[in-house]
Steps between C-alpha positions, in 0.01 A plus 500: 500500500701207654797578275484863601495415865788267462703761311402752769616282766832429300542877480453558862709225620786596285476877614392382857504798695289835566609784275620842643157672428324750754189411682309741737409395844152609638695755718637669182853372531681353204645163510703311244358148413844344490562607877194321637630226717374287801829381688548190306135402513253467203299800376166483308419766251135527400406742226150626523271799449211671688250401216601130468257280686719181490804704624294621796397147571838365486644783720221438757583124504902597551384746767331210682779262467779747535558473875545109484703513202726768632555297841576174307706621211612863576327609179450872413186575286536809278185625312610688189207715375491591126237760551590794286468869585114484434442238763825500734320719746267211587780262609575629840132536611432150364811347689395665836133410445598125445760491781773367289827465715745442214692782321331649198692674224364694194658433161296790339731524184496125467877480479517178725217345335643538162849385618331178629280459195189521707219533263186387698431524859498341756856393461720376767871428520706331786853623568731267689715618781758622246244706309475286211150428334437137544124478426224700350131445446231707304142532582333389827213262576436393873742235580798621301653613822552134579760492219672796612521360869665195363769707333545688822525173683753362261722796519507467892570129485793576249626759735552739217748771622671769294750326282331161477280367241144411573 
């Protein structure tokens, strides 16, 4: 497993940026993943599904921490649902019920999931200010968000802007 994760990290870091695949926003609009940006600030992508309990726990934790993290680092959190056509109708009501204030997109065909080799969820990625993938983490247990916070703080301290390396 360790070898697989090392290989996956190598593939992602060589490839580096999000592919030009389509996602659907909760309002029905279509967005290309490669156009997602945050004005030179980091982005967290969190792959999840309505039926995944660890995913919901992670996103509830990120929701609680998001105001502070956004203020301190400018981060934008994007939740990417991998629910398929059978369960995607549950996404918007769940997001509203939980009060999540980050952007949520649907990857119903699994195009982004496949492009980033996401096999298990939750699976999170951090993109630096230039849109390069600089970190990823699979699974979630309470406390894992501390490692994510450290990555975001490091990016802030390094002042990563478009055209600079983290």
